[in-house]
XYZ file of C-alpha atoms in Angstrom:
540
model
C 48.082 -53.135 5.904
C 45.868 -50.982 7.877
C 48.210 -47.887 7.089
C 46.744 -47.595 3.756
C 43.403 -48.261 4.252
C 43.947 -44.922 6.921
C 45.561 -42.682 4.305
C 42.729 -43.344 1.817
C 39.899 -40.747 1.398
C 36.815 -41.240 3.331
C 34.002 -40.924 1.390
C 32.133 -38.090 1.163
C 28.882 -38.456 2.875
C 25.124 -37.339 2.175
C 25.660 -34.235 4.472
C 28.965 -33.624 3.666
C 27.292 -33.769 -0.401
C 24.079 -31.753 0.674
C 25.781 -28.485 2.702
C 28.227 -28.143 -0.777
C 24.730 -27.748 -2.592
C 23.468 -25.913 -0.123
C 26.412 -23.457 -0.018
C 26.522 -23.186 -3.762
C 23.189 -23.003 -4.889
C 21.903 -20.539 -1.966
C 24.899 -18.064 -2.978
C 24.527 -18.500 -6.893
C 20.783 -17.314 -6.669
C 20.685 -15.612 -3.227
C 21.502 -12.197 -4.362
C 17.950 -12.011 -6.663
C 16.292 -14.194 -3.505
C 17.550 -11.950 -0.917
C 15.642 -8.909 -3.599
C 12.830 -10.863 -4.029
C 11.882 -11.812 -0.485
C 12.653 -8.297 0.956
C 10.236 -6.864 -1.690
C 7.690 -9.843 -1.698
C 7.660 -8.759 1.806
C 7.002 -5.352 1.705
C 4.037 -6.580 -0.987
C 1.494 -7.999 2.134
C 1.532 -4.505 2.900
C 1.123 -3.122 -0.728
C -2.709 -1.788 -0.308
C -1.211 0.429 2.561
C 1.906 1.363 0.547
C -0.386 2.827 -2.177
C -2.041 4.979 0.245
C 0.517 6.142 1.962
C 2.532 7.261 -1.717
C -0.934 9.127 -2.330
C -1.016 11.915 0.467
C -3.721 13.744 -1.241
C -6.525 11.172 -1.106
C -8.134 11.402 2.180
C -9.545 8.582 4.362
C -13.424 8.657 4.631
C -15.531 8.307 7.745
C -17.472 5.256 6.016
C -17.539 2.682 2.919
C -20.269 4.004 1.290
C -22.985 1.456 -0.362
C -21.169 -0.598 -3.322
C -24.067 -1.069 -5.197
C -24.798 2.970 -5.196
C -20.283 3.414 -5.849
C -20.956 0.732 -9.523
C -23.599 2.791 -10.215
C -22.284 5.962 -10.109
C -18.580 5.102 -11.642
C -20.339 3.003 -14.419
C -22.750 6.512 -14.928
C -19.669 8.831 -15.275
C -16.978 6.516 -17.781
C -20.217 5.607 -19.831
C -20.792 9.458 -19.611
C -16.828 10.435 -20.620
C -16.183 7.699 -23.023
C -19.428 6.751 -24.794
C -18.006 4.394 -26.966
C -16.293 2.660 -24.302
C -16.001 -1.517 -25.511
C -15.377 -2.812 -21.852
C -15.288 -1.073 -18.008
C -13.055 -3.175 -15.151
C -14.207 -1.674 -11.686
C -12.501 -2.026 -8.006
C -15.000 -1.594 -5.157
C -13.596 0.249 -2.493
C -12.420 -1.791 0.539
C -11.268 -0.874 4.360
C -7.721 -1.281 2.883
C -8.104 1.167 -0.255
C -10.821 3.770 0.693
C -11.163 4.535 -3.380
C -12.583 2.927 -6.215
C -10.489 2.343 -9.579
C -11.619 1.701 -12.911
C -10.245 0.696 -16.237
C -11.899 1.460 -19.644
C -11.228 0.393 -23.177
C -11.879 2.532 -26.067
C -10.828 3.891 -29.749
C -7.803 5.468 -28.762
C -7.131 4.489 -25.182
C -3.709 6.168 -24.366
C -2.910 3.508 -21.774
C -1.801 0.330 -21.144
C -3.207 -2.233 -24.019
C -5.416 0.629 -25.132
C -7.244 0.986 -21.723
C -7.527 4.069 -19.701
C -7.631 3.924 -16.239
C -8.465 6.385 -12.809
C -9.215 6.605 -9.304
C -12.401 7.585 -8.007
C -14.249 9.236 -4.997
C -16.743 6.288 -3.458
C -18.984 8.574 -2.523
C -19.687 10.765 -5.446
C -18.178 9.025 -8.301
C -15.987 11.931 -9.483
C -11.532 11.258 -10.400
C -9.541 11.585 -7.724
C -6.720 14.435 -8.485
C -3.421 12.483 -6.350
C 0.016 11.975 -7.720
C 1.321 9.936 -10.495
C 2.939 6.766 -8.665
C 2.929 2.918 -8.805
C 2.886 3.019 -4.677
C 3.192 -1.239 -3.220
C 2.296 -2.102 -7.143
C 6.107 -1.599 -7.919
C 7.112 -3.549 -5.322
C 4.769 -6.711 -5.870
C 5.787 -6.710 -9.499
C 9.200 -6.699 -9.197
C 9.514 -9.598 -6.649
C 8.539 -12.212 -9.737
C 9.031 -9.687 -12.702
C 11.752 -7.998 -11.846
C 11.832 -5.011 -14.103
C 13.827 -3.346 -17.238
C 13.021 -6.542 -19.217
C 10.144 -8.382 -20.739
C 8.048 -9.512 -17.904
C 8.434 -13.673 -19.110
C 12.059 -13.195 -18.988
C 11.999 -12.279 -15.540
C 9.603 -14.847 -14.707
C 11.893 -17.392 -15.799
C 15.184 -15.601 -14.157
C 12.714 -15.948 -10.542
C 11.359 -19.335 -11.343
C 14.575 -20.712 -11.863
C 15.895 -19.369 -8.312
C 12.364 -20.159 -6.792
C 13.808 -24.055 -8.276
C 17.213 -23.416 -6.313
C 15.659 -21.983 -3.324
C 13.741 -25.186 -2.870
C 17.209 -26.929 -3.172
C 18.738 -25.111 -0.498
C 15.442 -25.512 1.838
C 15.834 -29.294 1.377
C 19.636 -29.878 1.546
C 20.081 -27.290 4.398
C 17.775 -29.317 6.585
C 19.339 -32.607 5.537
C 23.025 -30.383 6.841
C 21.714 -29.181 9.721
C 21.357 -32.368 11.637
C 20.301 -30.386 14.971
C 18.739 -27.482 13.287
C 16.309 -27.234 15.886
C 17.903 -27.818 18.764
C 20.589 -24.662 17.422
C 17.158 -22.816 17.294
C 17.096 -22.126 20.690
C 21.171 -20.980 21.069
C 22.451 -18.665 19.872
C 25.899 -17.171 21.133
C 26.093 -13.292 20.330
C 29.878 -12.365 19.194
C 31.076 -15.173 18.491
C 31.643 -14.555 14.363
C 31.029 -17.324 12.062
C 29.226 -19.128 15.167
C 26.781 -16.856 15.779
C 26.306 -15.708 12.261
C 25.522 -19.434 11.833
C 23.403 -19.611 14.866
C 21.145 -16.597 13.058
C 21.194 -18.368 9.595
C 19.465 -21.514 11.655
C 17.263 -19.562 13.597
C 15.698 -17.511 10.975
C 15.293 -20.454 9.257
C 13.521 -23.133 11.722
C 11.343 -19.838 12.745
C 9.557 -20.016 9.302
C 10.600 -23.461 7.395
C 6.852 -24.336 7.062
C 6.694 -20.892 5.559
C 9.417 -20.819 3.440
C 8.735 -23.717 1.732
C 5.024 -23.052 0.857
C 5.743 -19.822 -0.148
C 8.411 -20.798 -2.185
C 6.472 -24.205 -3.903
C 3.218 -21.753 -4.280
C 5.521 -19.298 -6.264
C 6.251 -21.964 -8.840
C 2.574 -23.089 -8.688
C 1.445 -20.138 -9.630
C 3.455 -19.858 -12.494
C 3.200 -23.695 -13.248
C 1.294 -22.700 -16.962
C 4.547 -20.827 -18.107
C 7.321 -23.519 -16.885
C 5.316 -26.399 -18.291
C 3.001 -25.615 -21.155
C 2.810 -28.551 -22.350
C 0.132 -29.829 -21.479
C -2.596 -26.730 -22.141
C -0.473 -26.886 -25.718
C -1.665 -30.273 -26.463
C -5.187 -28.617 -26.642
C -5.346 -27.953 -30.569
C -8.948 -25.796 -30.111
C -7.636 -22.044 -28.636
C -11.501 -22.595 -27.383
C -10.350 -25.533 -24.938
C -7.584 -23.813 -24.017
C -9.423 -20.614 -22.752
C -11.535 -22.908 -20.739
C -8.760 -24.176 -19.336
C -7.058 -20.886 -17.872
C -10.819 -19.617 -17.058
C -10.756 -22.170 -14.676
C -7.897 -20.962 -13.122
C -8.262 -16.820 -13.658
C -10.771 -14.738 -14.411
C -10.833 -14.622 -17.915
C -13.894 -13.719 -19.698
C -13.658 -14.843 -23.386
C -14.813 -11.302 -25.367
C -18.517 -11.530 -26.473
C -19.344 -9.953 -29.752
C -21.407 -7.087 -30.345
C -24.709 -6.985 -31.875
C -24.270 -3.663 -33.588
C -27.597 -2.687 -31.664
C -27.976 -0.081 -29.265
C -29.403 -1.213 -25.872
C -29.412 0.560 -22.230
C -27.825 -0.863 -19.536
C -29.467 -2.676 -17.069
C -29.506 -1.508 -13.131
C -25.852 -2.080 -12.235
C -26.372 -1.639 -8.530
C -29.442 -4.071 -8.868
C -26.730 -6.853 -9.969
C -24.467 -5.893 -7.148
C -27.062 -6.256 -4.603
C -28.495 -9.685 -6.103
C -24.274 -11.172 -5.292
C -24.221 -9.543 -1.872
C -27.186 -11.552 -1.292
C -25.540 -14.433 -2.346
C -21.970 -14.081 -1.071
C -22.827 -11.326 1.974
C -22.802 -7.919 2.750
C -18.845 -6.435 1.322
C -18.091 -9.512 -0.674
C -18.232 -7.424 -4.136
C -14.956 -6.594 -4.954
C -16.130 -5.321 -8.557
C -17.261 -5.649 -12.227
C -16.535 -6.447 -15.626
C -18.664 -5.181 -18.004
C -18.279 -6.064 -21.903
C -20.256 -4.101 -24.662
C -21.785 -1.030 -22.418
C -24.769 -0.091 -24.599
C -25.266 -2.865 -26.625
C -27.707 -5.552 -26.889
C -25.087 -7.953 -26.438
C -23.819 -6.833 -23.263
C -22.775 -8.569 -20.329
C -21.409 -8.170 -16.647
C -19.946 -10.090 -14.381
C -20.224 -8.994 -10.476
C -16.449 -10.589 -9.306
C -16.505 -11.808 -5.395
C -13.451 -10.275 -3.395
C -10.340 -12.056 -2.716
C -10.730 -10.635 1.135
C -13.409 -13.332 2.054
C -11.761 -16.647 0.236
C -8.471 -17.982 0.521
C -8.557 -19.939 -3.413
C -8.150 -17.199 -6.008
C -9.981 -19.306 -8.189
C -12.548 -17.037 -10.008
C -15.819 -16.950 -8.373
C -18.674 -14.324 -10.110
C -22.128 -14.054 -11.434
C -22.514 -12.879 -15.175
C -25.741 -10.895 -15.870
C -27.296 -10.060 -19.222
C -26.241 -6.965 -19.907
C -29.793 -5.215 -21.010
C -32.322 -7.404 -19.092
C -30.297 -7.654 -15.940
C -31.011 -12.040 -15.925
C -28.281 -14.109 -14.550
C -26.565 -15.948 -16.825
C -24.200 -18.573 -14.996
C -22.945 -18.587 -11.628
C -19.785 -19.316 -11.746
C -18.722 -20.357 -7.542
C -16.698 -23.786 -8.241
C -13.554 -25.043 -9.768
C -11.804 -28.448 -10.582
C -10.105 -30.224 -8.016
C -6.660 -29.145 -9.953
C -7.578 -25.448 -10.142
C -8.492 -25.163 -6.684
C -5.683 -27.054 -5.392
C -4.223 -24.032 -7.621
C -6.081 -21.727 -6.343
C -5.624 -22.297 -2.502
C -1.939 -22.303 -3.018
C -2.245 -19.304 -5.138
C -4.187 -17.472 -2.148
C -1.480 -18.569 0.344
C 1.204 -16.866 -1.618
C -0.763 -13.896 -1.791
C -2.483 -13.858 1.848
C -4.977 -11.519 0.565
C -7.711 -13.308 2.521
C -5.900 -12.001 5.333
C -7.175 -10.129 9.282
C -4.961 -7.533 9.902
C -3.752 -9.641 12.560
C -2.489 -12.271 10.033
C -0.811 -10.078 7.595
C 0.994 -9.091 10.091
C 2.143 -12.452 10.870
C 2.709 -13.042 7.118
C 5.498 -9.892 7.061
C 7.249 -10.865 10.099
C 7.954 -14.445 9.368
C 8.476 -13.511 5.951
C 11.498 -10.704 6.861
C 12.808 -13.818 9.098
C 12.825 -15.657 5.159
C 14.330 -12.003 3.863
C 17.244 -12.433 7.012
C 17.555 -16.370 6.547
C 18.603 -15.684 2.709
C 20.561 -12.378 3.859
C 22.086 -14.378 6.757
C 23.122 -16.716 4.712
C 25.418 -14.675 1.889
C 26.900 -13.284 4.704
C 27.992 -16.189 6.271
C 29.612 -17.643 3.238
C 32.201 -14.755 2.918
C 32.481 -15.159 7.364
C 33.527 -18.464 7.045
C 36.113 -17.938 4.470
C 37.565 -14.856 5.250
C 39.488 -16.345 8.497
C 40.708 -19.084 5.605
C 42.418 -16.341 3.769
C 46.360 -15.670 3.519
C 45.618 -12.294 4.116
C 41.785 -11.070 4.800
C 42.828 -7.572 4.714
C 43.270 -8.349 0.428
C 41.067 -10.885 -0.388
C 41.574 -12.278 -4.290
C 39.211 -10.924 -6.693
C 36.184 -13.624 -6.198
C 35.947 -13.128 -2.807
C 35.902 -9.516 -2.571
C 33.218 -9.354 -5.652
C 31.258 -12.036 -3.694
C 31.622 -9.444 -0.531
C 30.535 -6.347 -2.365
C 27.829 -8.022 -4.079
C 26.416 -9.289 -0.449
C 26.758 -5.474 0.855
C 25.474 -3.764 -1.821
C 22.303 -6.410 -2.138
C 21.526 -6.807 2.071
C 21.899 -3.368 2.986
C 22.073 -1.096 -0.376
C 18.140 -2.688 -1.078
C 17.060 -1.204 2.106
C 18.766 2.158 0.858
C 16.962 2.221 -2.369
C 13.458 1.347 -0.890
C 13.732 4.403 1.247
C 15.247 6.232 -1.634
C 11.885 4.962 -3.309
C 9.553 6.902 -0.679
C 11.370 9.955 -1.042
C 11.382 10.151 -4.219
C 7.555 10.165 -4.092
C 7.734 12.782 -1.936
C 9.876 14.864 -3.468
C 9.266 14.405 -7.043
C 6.746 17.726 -9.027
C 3.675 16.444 -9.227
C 4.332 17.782 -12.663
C 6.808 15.470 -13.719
C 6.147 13.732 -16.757
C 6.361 9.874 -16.302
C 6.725 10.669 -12.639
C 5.883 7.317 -11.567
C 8.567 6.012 -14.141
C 11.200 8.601 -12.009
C 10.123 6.843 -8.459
C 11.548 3.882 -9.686
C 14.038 4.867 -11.350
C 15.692 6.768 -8.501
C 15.099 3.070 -6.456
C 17.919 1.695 -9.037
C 20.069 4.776 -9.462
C 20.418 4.484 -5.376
C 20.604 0.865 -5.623
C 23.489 0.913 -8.361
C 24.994 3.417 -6.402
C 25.327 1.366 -3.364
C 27.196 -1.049 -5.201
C 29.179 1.183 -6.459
C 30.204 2.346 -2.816
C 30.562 -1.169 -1.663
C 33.317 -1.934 -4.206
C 35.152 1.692 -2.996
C 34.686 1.785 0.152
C 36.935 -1.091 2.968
C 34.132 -4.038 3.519
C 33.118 -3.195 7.087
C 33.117 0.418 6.566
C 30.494 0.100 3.803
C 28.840 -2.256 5.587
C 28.328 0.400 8.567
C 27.985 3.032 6.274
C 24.941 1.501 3.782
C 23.546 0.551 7.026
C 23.495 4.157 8.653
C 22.042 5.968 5.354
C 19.344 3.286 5.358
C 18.699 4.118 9.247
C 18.494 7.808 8.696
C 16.941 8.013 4.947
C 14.033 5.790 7.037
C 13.820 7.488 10.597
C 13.629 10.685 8.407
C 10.654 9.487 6.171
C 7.848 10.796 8.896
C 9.669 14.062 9.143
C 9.161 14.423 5.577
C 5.764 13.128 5.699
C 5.453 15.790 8.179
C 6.261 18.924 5.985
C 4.990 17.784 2.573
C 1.601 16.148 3.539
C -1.525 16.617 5.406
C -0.867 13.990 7.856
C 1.908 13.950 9.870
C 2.369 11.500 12.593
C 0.970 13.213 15.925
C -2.728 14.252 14.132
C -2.731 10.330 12.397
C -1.847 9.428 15.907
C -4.442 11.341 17.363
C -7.183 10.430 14.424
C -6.924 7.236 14.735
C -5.906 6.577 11.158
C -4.003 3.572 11.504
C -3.171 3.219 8.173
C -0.972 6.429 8.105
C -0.110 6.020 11.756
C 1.094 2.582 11.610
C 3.263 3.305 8.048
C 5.058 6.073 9.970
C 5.345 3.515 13.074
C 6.924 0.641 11.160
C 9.178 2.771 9.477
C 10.972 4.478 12.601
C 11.015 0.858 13.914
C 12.820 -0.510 10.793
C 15.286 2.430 10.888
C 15.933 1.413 14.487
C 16.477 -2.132 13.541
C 19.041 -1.026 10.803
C 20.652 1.289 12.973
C 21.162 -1.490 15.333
C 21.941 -4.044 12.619
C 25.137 -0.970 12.043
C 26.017 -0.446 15.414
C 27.020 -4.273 15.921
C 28.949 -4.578 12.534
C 31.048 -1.296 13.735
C 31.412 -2.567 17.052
C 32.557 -6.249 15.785
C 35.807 -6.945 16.212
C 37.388 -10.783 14.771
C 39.207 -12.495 16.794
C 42.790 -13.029 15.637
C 43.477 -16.652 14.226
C 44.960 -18.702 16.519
C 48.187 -21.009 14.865
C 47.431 -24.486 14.847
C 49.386 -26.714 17.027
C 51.818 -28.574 15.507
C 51.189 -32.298 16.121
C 53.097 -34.197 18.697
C 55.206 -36.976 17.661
C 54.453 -40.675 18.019
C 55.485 -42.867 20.415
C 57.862 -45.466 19.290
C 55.129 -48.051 20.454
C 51.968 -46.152 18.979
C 54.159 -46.013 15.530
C 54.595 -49.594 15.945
C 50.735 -50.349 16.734
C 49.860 -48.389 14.101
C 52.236 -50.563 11.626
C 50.900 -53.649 12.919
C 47.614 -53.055 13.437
């Protein structure tokens, strides 16, 4: 009988199979995706974001000479710190105006006993500006989070790196006409048109998306599978390995022998020779003032895509070059490449600005995304003015991640405006306030009706950022009319992009208030059979 064969399940098909992963896996790691992309993001812009969290460092007319700028910051640490064991210098570039140097010593007070500082290009002397992490914060915690051990948020990211790759792949098996639902979209239509965004944020960057989600795991392949470098017995072997991949410069032992330096600036101008006029993007130099030592003039990341390393190691005293070290395995550079395509610091202004706008389409596919899953089910509820427990946690989760991240950036920037230069472990505070306003946001999400915290999160991120310039204004040097008027782009266009994401959030507000769902209609009860259709049926 036929009859049967009709009241049996169908079975469930691939796309059926593929949008349940999709839905699943995308909401189970979406919350920390939705964090990382919005702050991976904000990282192809982190040079600029260190600038503008460090009003007091001016921008200079010119880039002076880098051979003269190693000179003169090698002359005043050796000066300060005599018995300095290793110097790490940053050449000034057109996107950070000062120099930076790290020094180990007996009794370094920083980081892995190194000390650290900003310089002046041009004369070599510190920099006085405020304590602050600026972009660093940001580009850290988008694949280390923070407040825990850097490998344990490594993992926590690589794993939903793994499931964003899942969702990439099963959402374009489930959307069959994903790119023809590219180009229409229908504006208040609820669920559709929340749907229509979700697929046009995604198709805009897919090619994106997916390399910068495989490159994150790439360049983190060493952690999630060790096993192979662990097969090398020899630690020597090993460091050979990872040199291949980083610049890692086993330490070279002292001679116990005192020894003047060799012309720094000499070395600098021998790999501009080489590479070109700029491509110097600084120095290592082991054992300052020994016979043993040795420097290593590092090539920029601005004028190669592969971060694989690429330098020229000098003796030390005589000033001879030692190796030049410009190639890499085919593995490494395959490494490498995808590395620098991650990073896009080989990038034209004109490109990085392509990398953050197709990257805040990835930020709104993820966003789009968590906020569709509660659309879509809310209509399904007995009553969506009480949801059950697991929906509305689901809900306040989405609201305080989407729009409560956007309050805590900007709380992030005014903290570092409005923080005493005094404060001890300042830079520690700017962050801090980012997750006190962050936690706070979800805190208002889970007391406050859904769509009013959704307007309301929204609004305080739209004023918190349209007010930023003000601020700017009164506690800086360079408000927006003179950077306007200067020419400085860099503080100009910070302002700029601000008031243009407050707008956007403002916007983003304005529709939620204005939404209204359309009641539910009652389905239509089915009519009955014909005598002769029941019969067919039977018989057939």
């Amino acid at each position: 009988m036929r009859s049967s064969a009709a009241g049996a399940a169908m079975p469930r098909g691939i796309r059926q199979t593929m949008s349940d992963l999709h839905i699943w896996v995308g909401l189970l790691a979406g919350w920390i995706l939705y964090a990382m992309f919005l702050t991976g993001t904000a990282s192809y812009f982190r040079d600029e974001i260190s600038r503008y969290t460090r009003p007091e460092i001016n921008t200079p007319q010119a880039l002076p000479d880098s051979a003269d700028t190693a000179t003169r910051l090698t002359t005043h640490v050796l000066a300060n710190a005599p018995a300095v064991t290793q110097i790490n210098i940053t050449l000034p570039s057109e996107r950070t105006p000062w120099a930076s140097a790290m020094w180990a010593s007996p009794g370094g007070r920083g980081r892995h006993g190194f000390d650290s500082g900003l310089f002046d290009a041009a004369t070599g002397t510190p920099l006085q500006s405020r304590d602050t992490s600026g972009g660093d914060f940001f580009y850290a915690f988008h694949f280390n989070l923070h407040y825990m051990p850097a490998m344990w948020g490594r993992w926590i990211v690589g794993v939903c790196a793994m499931f964003m790759l899942v969702a990439i792949v099963s959402g374009v098996i489930t959307h069959k006409k994903i790119f023809a639902d590219f180009f229409t979209f229908r504006w208040g239509k609820g669920q559709r048109s929340w749907l229509d965004g979700h697929a046009a944020a995604s198709v805009l960057g897919l090619p994106f998306h997916f390399m910068i989600t495989w490159s994150g795991l790439v360049m983190l392949a060493v952690l999630y599978m060790p096993w192979g470098l662990s097969t090398l017995d020899d630690k020597r072997q090993q460091a050979e390995v990872v040199s291949e991949m980083r610049l890692f410069l086993p330490p070279h032992p002292a001679a116990a022998s005192a020894a003047p330096l060799a012309d720094i600036g000499a070395m600098v101008r021998q790999a501009e020779h080489r590479w070109g006029s700029g491509a110097v993007g600084g120095m290592q130099i082991q054992n300052p003032g020994d016979a043993q030592a040795r420097v290593a003039v590092v090539r920029a990341q601005s004028t190669r895509v592969s971060t694989t390393p690429n330098y020229l190691l000098f003796d030390g005293t005589g000033g001879e070059l030692l190796l030049a070290k410009e190639s890499s395995g085919a593995a490494a550079q395959t490494q490498g490449v995808l590395y620098g395509l991650h990073l896009g610091r080989f990038a034209d202004a004109a490109t990085r600005w392509l990398y953050f706008l197709v990257s805040l389409a990835g930020t709104a596919m993820v966003g789009s995304g968590l906020v569709l899953w509660t659309v879509k089910r809310r209509s399904q509820l007995p009553d969506p003015q009480r949801p059950y427990f697991g929906f509305r946690l689901v809900e306040c989760l989405n609201i305080g991640t989407v729009a409560g991240l956007s309050v805590a950036m900007a709380a992030f920037f005014w903290a570092n405006r409005l923080l005493s230069v005094t404060v001890a472990g300042r830079s520690a505070w700017e962050v801090h306030v980012f997750f006190l306003a962050w936690a706070a946001m979800f805190v208002h999400a889970f007391l406050r009706p859904s769509k009013r915290a959704w307007v309301e999160q929204f609004a305080l991120a739209a004023i918190l950022l349209a007010l930023l310039p003000a601020l700017t204004a009164f506690t800086t040097p360079h408000p927006l009319w003179r950077t306007l008027g200067a020419g400085d782009w860099a503080w100009a266009g910070a302002d700029l992009t601000l008031l243009a994401l407050a707008m956007l959030h403002a916007y983003i507000g304005w529709r939620t208030w204005r939404f209204t769902p359309k009641a539910r209609r009652p389905r239509a009860s089915a009519a009955p059979q014909s005598a002769s259709v029941r019969s067919a049926a039977e018989v057939g």
